mmCIF file of C-alpha atoms in Angstrom:
data_model
loop_
_atom_site.group_PDB
_atom_site.id
_atom_site.type_symbol
_atom_site.label_atom_id
_atom_site.label_comp_id
_atom_site.label_asym_id
_atom_site.label_seq_id
_atom_site.Cartn_x
_atom_site.Cartn_y
_atom_site.Cartn_z
ATOM 1 C CA MET A 1 107.537 78.629 5.765
ATOM 2 C CA ASP A 2 109.948 80.046 8.247
ATOM 3 C CA PHE A 3 113.592 78.946 7.347
ATOM 4 C CA GLY A 4 115.599 80.217 10.020
ATOM 5 C CA GLY A 5 117.947 82.949 10.237
ATOM 6 C CA GLY A 6 119.772 84.726 13.039
ATOM 7 C CA GLY A 7 120.460 88.400 13.525
ATOM 8 C CA GLY A 8 121.612 91.210 11.239
ATOM 9 C CA TYR A 9 122.725 89.730 7.899
ATOM 10 C CA ASP A 10 120.974 86.465 8.295
ATOM 11 C CA GLU A 11 117.573 88.312 8.775
ATOM 12 C CA GLN A 12 118.255 90.360 5.654
ATOM 13 C CA VAL A 13 118.742 87.188 3.567
ATOM 14 C CA VAL A 14 115.791 85.467 5.037
ATOM 15 C CA SER A 15 113.681 88.725 4.349
ATOM 16 C CA SER A 16 115.045 89.029 0.644
ATOM 17 C CA ILE A 17 114.331 85.460 -0.156
ATOM 18 C CA GLU A 18 110.675 85.408 1.506
ATOM 19 C CA HIS A 19 109.625 88.482 -0.294
ATOM 20 C CA ALA A 20 110.965 87.069 -3.612
ATOM 21 C CA CYS A 21 109.241 83.968 -3.211
ATOM 22 C CA ASP A 22 105.862 85.909 -2.804
ATOM 23 C CA THR A 23 106.544 88.305 -5.947
ATOM 24 C CA ASP A 24 109.256 86.997 -8.115
ATOM 25 C CA PRO A 25 110.339 83.449 -8.274
ATOM 26 C CA ARG A 26 113.128 84.219 -10.571
ATOM 27 C CA THR A 27 114.647 86.607 -8.277
ATOM 28 C CA ALA A 28 114.172 84.137 -5.444
ATOM 29 C CA LEU A 29 116.187 81.498 -7.548
ATOM 30 C CA ARG A 30 118.927 84.049 -8.097
ATOM 31 C CA LEU A 31 119.104 84.857 -4.535
ATOM 32 C CA VAL A 32 119.643 81.362 -3.311
ATOM 33 C CA ALA A 33 122.324 81.038 -5.706
ATOM 34 C CA GLU A 34 124.030 84.417 -4.661
ATOM 35 C CA TYR A 35 123.804 83.671 -0.958
ATOM 36 C CA SER A 36 125.237 80.003 -1.754
ATOM 37 C CA GLY A 37 128.682 81.217 -0.818
ATOM 38 C CA TYR A 38 127.555 83.133 2.423
ATOM 39 C CA TRP A 39 125.880 79.888 3.618
ATOM 40 C CA TRP A 40 128.736 77.693 2.874
ATOM 41 C CA SER A 41 131.278 80.017 4.611
ATOM 42 C CA SER A 42 129.108 80.575 7.696
ATOM 43 C CA GLY A 43 128.262 76.965 8.045
ATOM 44 C CA LEU A 44 124.564 77.389 7.395
ATOM 45 C CA GLN A 45 123.509 74.257 5.541
ATOM 46 C CA ASP A 46 120.020 73.860 7.256
ATOM 47 C CA GLU A 47 119.107 77.606 6.511
ATOM 48 C CA ALA A 48 120.226 76.981 2.581
ATOM 49 C CA ALA A 49 118.210 73.875 2.690
ATOM 50 C CA ALA A 50 114.998 75.443 4.095
ATOM 51 C CA ALA A 51 115.235 78.368 1.664
ATOM 52 C CA ALA A 52 115.777 76.051 -1.164
ATOM 53 C CA GLU A 53 112.864 73.871 -0.378
ATOM 54 C CA ARG A 54 110.653 77.087 -0.244
ATOM 55 C CA VAL A 55 111.905 78.123 -3.612
ATOM 56 C CA LEU A 56 111.490 74.767 -5.319
ATOM 57 C CA SER A 57 108.171 74.445 -3.982
ATOM 58 C CA ILE A 58 107.130 77.366 -5.805
ATOM 59 C CA LEU A 59 109.100 76.235 -9.068
ATOM 60 C CA GLY A 60 108.085 72.906 -9.284
ATOM 61 C CA ARG A 61 109.606 71.017 -12.391
ATOM 62 C CA THR A 62 110.062 74.599 -14.198
ATOM 63 C CA VAL A 63 113.518 75.757 -14.974
ATOM 64 C CA PRO A 64 113.443 79.429 -15.924
ATOM 65 C CA VAL A 65 115.156 80.618 -18.935
ATOM 66 C CA GLY A 66 118.638 81.625 -18.469
ATOM 67 C CA LEU A 67 118.659 80.481 -14.703
ATOM 68 C CA ASP A 68 119.926 76.858 -15.120
ATOM 69 C CA GLU A 69 122.796 76.936 -12.767
ATOM 70 C CA GLU A 70 120.666 78.800 -10.463
ATOM 71 C CA TYR A 71 118.119 76.058 -10.532
ATOM 72 C CA LEU A 72 120.871 73.431 -9.976
ATOM 73 C CA LEU A 73 122.308 75.240 -6.971
ATOM 74 C CA THR A 74 118.924 75.423 -5.597
ATOM 75 C CA VAL A 75 118.334 71.655 -5.972
ATOM 76 C CA LEU A 76 121.775 70.881 -4.541
ATOM 77 C CA HIS A 77 121.037 72.860 -1.160
ATOM 78 C CA GLY A 78 117.376 71.146 -1.149
ATOM 79 C CA ALA A 79 118.333 67.872 -2.501
ATOM 80 C CA ALA A 80 116.993 65.995 0.928
ATOM 81 C CA SER A 81 113.527 67.017 0.009
ATOM 82 C CA ALA A 82 113.599 67.719 -3.641
ATOM 83 C CA GLU A 83 111.306 65.806 -5.833
ATOM 84 C CA GLN A 84 112.842 62.968 -7.978
ATOM 85 C CA GLU A 85 112.218 64.946 -11.120
ATOM 86 C CA GLN A 86 113.672 68.045 -9.797
ATOM 87 C CA LEU A 87 116.974 65.900 -9.105
ATOM 88 C CA GLU A 88 116.757 64.755 -12.609
ATOM 89 C CA LEU A 89 116.408 68.298 -14.038
ATOM 90 C CA ALA A 90 119.461 69.222 -12.171
ATOM 91 C CA GLN A 91 121.421 66.250 -13.501
ATOM 92 C CA GLN A 92 120.275 67.253 -16.883
ATOM 93 C CA ILE A 93 121.728 70.683 -16.518
ATOM 94 C CA VAL A 94 125.282 69.347 -15.537
ATOM 95 C CA ALA A 95 125.154 67.104 -18.407
ATOM 96 C CA ALA A 96 124.267 70.113 -20.691
ATOM 97 C CA THR A 97 127.102 72.306 -19.433
ATOM 98 C CA THR A 98 130.092 72.226 -21.275
ATOM 99 C CA GLY A 99 132.087 75.097 -19.696
ATOM 100 C CA PRO A 100 132.924 75.931 -16.159
ATOM 101 C CA PHE A 101 130.160 76.644 -13.574
ATOM 102 C CA LYS A 102 129.079 80.211 -13.039
ATOM 103 C CA TYR A 103 129.210 79.923 -9.237
ATOM 104 C CA SER A 104 132.531 78.964 -7.597
ATOM 105 C CA VAL A 105 130.472 76.790 -4.792
ATOM 106 C CA THR A 106 128.589 74.712 -7.570
ATOM 107 C CA VAL A 107 131.459 72.326 -8.276
ATOM 108 C CA LEU A 108 131.775 71.404 -4.739
ATOM 109 C CA LEU A 109 128.265 71.226 -3.830
ATOM 110 C CA TRP A 110 127.627 69.008 -6.906
ATOM 111 C CA ALA A 111 130.411 66.626 -6.181
ATOM 112 C CA LEU A 112 129.481 66.338 -2.450
ATOM 113 C CA VAL A 113 125.644 65.569 -3.401
ATOM 114 C CA PHE A 114 125.436 64.138 -6.896
ATOM 115 C CA GLY A 115 129.174 62.964 -7.024
ATOM 116 C CA PRO A 116 128.870 59.591 -5.298
ATOM 117 C CA PHE A 117 126.058 58.499 -7.670
ATOM 118 C CA GLU A 118 127.747 59.401 -10.826
ATOM 119 C CA SER A 119 130.586 57.392 -12.576
ATOM 120 C CA GLN A 120 134.195 58.546 -11.854
ATOM 121 C CA ALA A 121 134.681 59.541 -15.352
ATOM 122 C CA VAL A 122 131.561 62.008 -14.977
ATOM 123 C CA VAL A 123 132.929 63.430 -11.805
ATOM 124 C CA GLU A 124 136.491 63.977 -13.196
ATOM 125 C CA GLU A 125 135.051 65.490 -16.337
ATOM 126 C CA VAL A 126 133.264 67.987 -14.267
ATOM 127 C CA LEU A 127 136.368 68.676 -12.259
ATOM 128 C CA GLU A 128 138.431 69.243 -15.212
ATOM 129 C CA ARG A 129 136.040 71.970 -16.703
ATOM 130 C CA ASN A 130 136.222 73.817 -13.459
ATOM 131 C CA GLU A 131 140.059 73.577 -12.791
ATOM 132 C CA ASP A 132 141.127 76.802 -14.076
ATOM 133 C CA GLY A 133 138.410 78.760 -11.919
ATOM 134 C CA ASP A 134 139.275 81.137 -9.313
ATOM 135 C CA ALA A 135 141.313 80.365 -6.012
ATOM 136 C CA TRP A 136 138.540 78.944 -4.123
ATOM 137 C CA THR A 137 137.222 76.671 -7.134
ATOM 138 C CA ARG A 138 140.863 75.325 -7.595
ATOM 139 C CA ALA A 139 140.933 74.413 -3.919
ATOM 140 C CA ALA A 140 137.411 73.039 -4.259
ATOM 141 C CA VAL A 141 138.508 70.773 -7.203
ATOM 142 C CA GLU A 142 141.632 69.396 -5.423
ATOM 143 C CA LEU A 143 139.343 68.632 -2.586
ATOM 144 C CA CYS A 144 136.905 66.704 -4.602
ATOM 145 C CA ARG A 145 139.811 64.710 -6.516
ATOM 146 C CA GLY A 146 141.049 63.529 -3.045
ATOM 147 C CA TYR A 147 137.499 62.897 -1.709
ATOM 148 C CA PRO A 148 136.897 59.212 -0.978
ATOM 149 C CA GLY A 149 135.067 57.535 -3.660
ATOM 150 C CA LEU A 150 134.692 60.541 -5.924
ATOM 151 C CA THR A 151 137.376 59.790 -8.613
ATOM 152 C CA GLY A 152 139.035 56.531 -7.842
ATOM 153 C CA ALA A 153 142.238 58.155 -6.849
ATOM 154 C CA ILE A 154 144.920 55.927 -4.977
ATOM 155 C CA PRO A 155 145.695 56.765 -1.290
ATOM 156 C CA GLY A 156 148.948 58.582 -2.075
ATOM 157 C CA GLU A 157 147.504 60.640 -4.969
ATOM 158 C CA ALA A 158 144.221 61.378 -2.702
ATOM 159 C CA ALA A 159 146.420 62.550 0.201
ATOM 160 C CA GLN A 160 148.406 64.789 -2.173
ATOM 161 C CA ALA A 161 145.282 66.401 -3.514
ATOM 162 C CA LEU A 162 143.821 66.741 -0.195
ATOM 163 C CA ARG A 163 146.858 68.374 1.200
ATOM 164 C CA THR A 164 146.805 70.867 -1.867
ATOM 165 C CA ALA A 165 143.211 71.590 -1.073
ATOM 166 C CA LEU A 166 144.039 72.314 2.612
ATOM 167 C CA GLY A 167 146.585 74.609 1.675
ATOM 168 C CA ARG A 168 144.565 76.521 -0.393
ATOM 169 C CA PHE A 169 141.689 76.807 1.783
ATOM 170 C CA ARG A 170 144.228 77.702 4.627
ATOM 171 C CA MET A 171 145.334 80.786 2.422
ATOM 172 C CA LEU A 172 141.726 81.673 1.684
ATOM 173 C CA ASP A 173 140.840 81.280 5.394
ATOM 174 C CA ASP A 174 138.005 79.018 4.625
ATOM 175 C CA ARG A 175 137.442 76.864 7.773
ATOM 176 C CA TRP A 176 134.653 74.790 6.466
ATOM 177 C CA GLY A 177 136.866 73.772 3.274
ATOM 178 C CA MET A 178 139.832 73.129 5.787
ATOM 179 C CA PHE A 179 137.553 70.946 7.678
ATOM 180 C CA LEU A 180 136.241 68.957 5.175
ATOM 181 C CA ALA A 181 139.765 68.553 3.678
ATOM 182 C CA LEU A 182 141.288 67.395 6.973
ATOM 183 C CA THR A 183 137.911 64.958 7.540
ATOM 184 C CA ALA A 184 138.589 63.461 4.334
ATOM 185 C CA LEU A 185 142.524 63.384 4.719
ATOM 186 C CA ARG A 186 142.131 61.408 7.832
ATOM 187 C CA ASP A 187 140.825 58.161 5.649
ATOM 188 C CA VAL A 188 144.157 58.011 3.553
ATOM 189 C CA VAL A 189 147.049 58.589 6.020
ATOM 190 C CA ASP A 190 148.852 56.077 8.209
ATOM 191 C CA ASP A 191 148.522 57.882 11.370
ATOM 192 C CA PRO A 192 145.240 60.173 11.491
ATOM 193 C CA VAL A 193 145.654 61.302 15.213
ATOM 194 C CA GLU A 194 147.049 64.478 14.367
ATOM 195 C CA VAL A 195 144.860 65.288 11.205
ATOM 196 C CA ILE A 196 141.764 64.342 13.459
ATOM 197 C CA SER A 197 143.105 66.731 16.086
ATOM 198 C CA GLU A 198 143.422 69.670 13.872
ATOM 199 C CA ALA A 199 139.966 68.765 12.534
ATOM 200 C CA LEU A 200 138.606 68.705 15.969
ATOM 201 C CA GLU A 201 140.126 72.455 16.698
ATOM 202 C CA LEU A 202 138.091 73.625 13.528
ATOM 203 C CA ALA A 203 134.992 71.867 14.381
ATOM 204 C CA GLU A 204 134.935 73.592 17.779
ATOM 205 C CA LYS A 205 135.594 77.094 16.292
ATOM 206 C CA LEU A 206 132.795 76.457 13.913
ATOM 207 C CA ARG A 207 130.755 75.292 16.643
ATOM 208 C CA ALA A 208 129.741 72.175 14.723
ATOM 209 C CA ASP A 209 128.797 69.964 18.024
ATOM 210 C CA GLU A 210 127.927 66.767 16.100
ATOM 211 C CA GLU A 211 131.033 66.641 13.927
ATOM 212 C CA SER A 212 133.281 67.303 17.175
ATOM 213 C CA GLY A 213 131.586 64.515 19.146
ATOM 214 C CA LEU A 214 132.283 62.247 16.254
ATOM 215 C CA LEU A 215 135.694 63.113 16.025
ATOM 216 C CA LEU A 216 136.355 62.690 19.497
ATOM 217 C CA CYS A 217 134.969 59.551 19.424
ATOM 218 C CA GLN A 218 137.142 58.494 16.543
ATOM 219 C CA ARG A 219 140.401 59.845 17.999
ATOM 220 C CA GLY A 220 139.314 58.009 21.423
ATOM 221 C CA GLU A 221 139.267 54.715 19.533
ATOM 222 C CA LEU A 222 142.674 55.411 17.876
ATOM 223 C CA HIS A 223 143.912 56.007 21.378
ATOM 224 C CA ARG A 224 142.273 52.905 22.666
ATOM 225 C CA HIS A 225 143.912 50.782 19.828
ATOM 226 C CA GLN A 226 147.234 52.259 20.560
ATOM 227 C CA GLY A 227 147.151 51.448 24.374
ATOM 228 C CA ASP A 228 146.703 55.057 25.494
ATOM 229 C CA LEU A 229 143.499 54.183 27.745
ATOM 230 C CA ASP A 230 143.739 57.532 29.598
ATOM 231 C CA ALA A 231 143.725 59.672 26.631
ATOM 232 C CA ALA A 232 141.049 57.503 25.020
ATOM 233 C CA GLY A 233 138.701 57.822 28.326
ATOM 234 C CA GLU A 234 139.356 61.621 28.168
ATOM 235 C CA ASP A 235 138.189 61.834 24.606
ATOM 236 C CA PHE A 236 134.948 59.608 25.125
ATOM 237 C CA SER A 237 134.225 61.498 28.261
ATOM 238 C CA TRP A 238 134.362 64.789 26.278
ATOM 239 C CA ALA A 239 132.431 63.444 23.423
ATOM 240 C CA LEU A 240 129.733 62.265 26.020
ATOM 241 C CA ALA A 241 129.523 65.645 27.718
ATOM 242 C CA LEU A 242 129.167 67.428 24.591
ATOM 243 C CA ALA A 243 126.516 65.150 23.268
ATOM 244 C CA GLU A 244 124.467 65.431 26.249
ATOM 245 C CA HIS A 245 124.637 68.951 26.058
ATOM 246 C CA ALA A 246 123.887 69.230 22.528
ATOM 247 C CA ASP A 247 121.162 66.669 22.838
ATOM 248 C CA LEU A 248 122.955 64.283 20.286
ATOM 249 C CA PRO A 249 121.750 60.566 21.207
ATOM 250 C CA GLU A 250 123.560 58.682 18.774
ATOM 251 C CA THR A 251 126.927 60.658 19.618
ATOM 252 C CA ALA A 252 126.151 59.768 23.317
ATOM 253 C CA ALA A 253 125.587 56.202 22.619
ATOM 254 C CA ALA A 254 128.974 56.057 20.700
ATOM 255 C CA ALA A 255 130.545 57.770 23.488
ATOM 256 C CA HIS A 256 129.190 55.244 26.054
ATOM 257 C CA ILE A 257 130.188 52.259 24.023
ATOM 258 C CA GLY A 258 133.833 53.719 23.680
ATOM 259 C CA LEU A 259 133.951 54.167 27.341
ATOM 260 C CA ALA A 260 132.768 50.631 27.940
ATOM 261 C CA ARG A 261 135.490 49.479 25.784
ATOM 262 C CA THR A 262 138.094 51.338 27.452
ATOM 263 C CA ALA A 263 137.044 50.306 30.870
ATOM 264 C CA ARG A 264 137.036 46.731 29.786
ATOM 265 C CA CYS A 265 140.661 47.117 28.413
ATOM 266 C CA SER A 266 141.619 48.586 31.603
ATOM 267 C CA GLY A 267 140.029 45.726 33.866
ATOM 268 C CA ASP A 268 137.089 47.656 34.976
ATOM 269 C CA LEU A 269 134.333 45.348 34.020
ATOM 270 C CA LEU A 270 131.431 46.986 36.250
ATOM 271 C CA THR A 271 132.050 50.275 34.435
ATOM 272 C CA ALA A 272 132.058 48.716 31.024
ATOM 273 C CA ARG A 273 128.574 47.125 32.031
ATOM 274 C CA GLU A 274 127.202 50.561 33.283
ATOM 275 C CA HIS A 275 127.997 52.221 29.946
ATOM 276 C CA LEU A 276 126.632 49.550 28.002
ATOM 277 C CA ALA A 277 123.345 49.368 30.261
ATOM 278 C CA VAL A 278 122.668 53.017 29.215
ATOM 279 C CA VAL A 279 122.751 52.116 25.464
ATOM 280 C CA LEU A 280 120.693 49.043 25.722
ATOM 281 C CA SER A 281 118.039 50.620 27.910
ATOM 282 C CA ARG A 282 117.466 53.411 25.357
ATOM 283 C CA ASP A 283 114.643 52.196 23.090
ATOM 284 C CA SER A 284 114.671 54.423 19.687
ATOM 285 C CA ASP A 285 114.937 53.458 16.271
ATOM 286 C CA GLU A 286 117.841 55.858 15.473
ATOM 287 C CA LEU A 287 119.805 54.006 18.181
ATOM 288 C CA GLU A 288 119.273 50.514 16.609
ATOM 289 C CA ASP A 289 122.682 50.171 15.418
ATOM 290 C CA ALA A 290 124.202 51.317 18.778
ATOM 291 C CA ARG A 291 122.180 48.772 20.732
ATOM 292 C CA TYR A 292 123.481 46.073 18.279
ATOM 293 C CA GLU A 293 127.047 47.336 18.763
ATOM 294 C CA ALA A 294 126.547 47.416 22.414
ATOM 295 C CA MET A 295 125.237 43.766 22.525
ATOM 296 C CA HIS A 296 128.494 42.817 20.598
ATOM 297 C CA GLU A 297 130.508 44.711 23.350
ATOM 298 C CA LEU A 298 128.735 43.275 26.230
ATOM 299 C CA ASN A 299 129.327 39.562 24.801
ATOM 300 C CA LEU A 300 132.924 40.318 24.760
ATOM 301 C CA LEU A 301 132.738 41.480 28.245
ATOM 302 C CA ILE A 302 131.032 38.398 29.446
ATOM 303 C CA ASN A 303 133.803 36.514 27.851
ATOM 304 C CA SER A 304 136.138 38.533 29.753
ATOM 305 C CA GLU A 305 134.423 38.049 33.078
ATOM 306 C CA ALA A 306 134.391 34.228 32.003
ATOM 307 C CA SER A 307 137.973 34.386 31.745
ATOM 308 C CA ALA A 308 138.987 36.166 34.509
#
């Protein structure tokens, strides 16, 4: 299995894990854990997932002695394709761990992957065990405390935790950490436009096209609700261009619907129909929700035409 990798260091990572998979699965497991921080900071989630999938396919349901957290990290990276028994083994490892995690990145990956399926009490207990770790771990713990749905924090408490995490990740120059803190913060502040704008700047630097497109659509919708139709149109148009360039059909559909709404609000019903027609003409299962939304918008458009 080829699990990606670019030039230089990326190729060394791939080569090392490939060789270890063929010769020593214990070493392959250690390498996945050791490279976790690198994958995180480089935004290489797909590469991490593919490497983890390869290692898990060799290990199966066996947790090598002394490598519990390494196994846990590998499952966290490859959770989308892991077997149910492997997910359960990973959960058992967390339940049996009484102290802080050995690897800084474990607490954040665990919270994001497994946290939504655990009780808030369990999540808080794991965070408390890790809150005295290094600077990065402390930033990650605050991010998890403010992350929607993980600990039950009220909006004010969540916002404070996320701002603390954001400040700490800034000091560490961790762009992905900053990006996650900002995207979570937008859900708990009264006026998220400024937060989304900063997150968008980071997404562009990280070359995260899908995230950039979604943020543009969200900001465009906020501008539309505020009556700034010119700004809304610019954001949706930018999102559409980015989505078409990066081949992101769902983002493109969201941008077309946003442009249709903006055109309807400005009285340009013909342009609104044209954008909706594009979405409704695309027969794809992944766009089913978008077509439903486009039909709803079309009904509003028809009502607008009838009352004109």
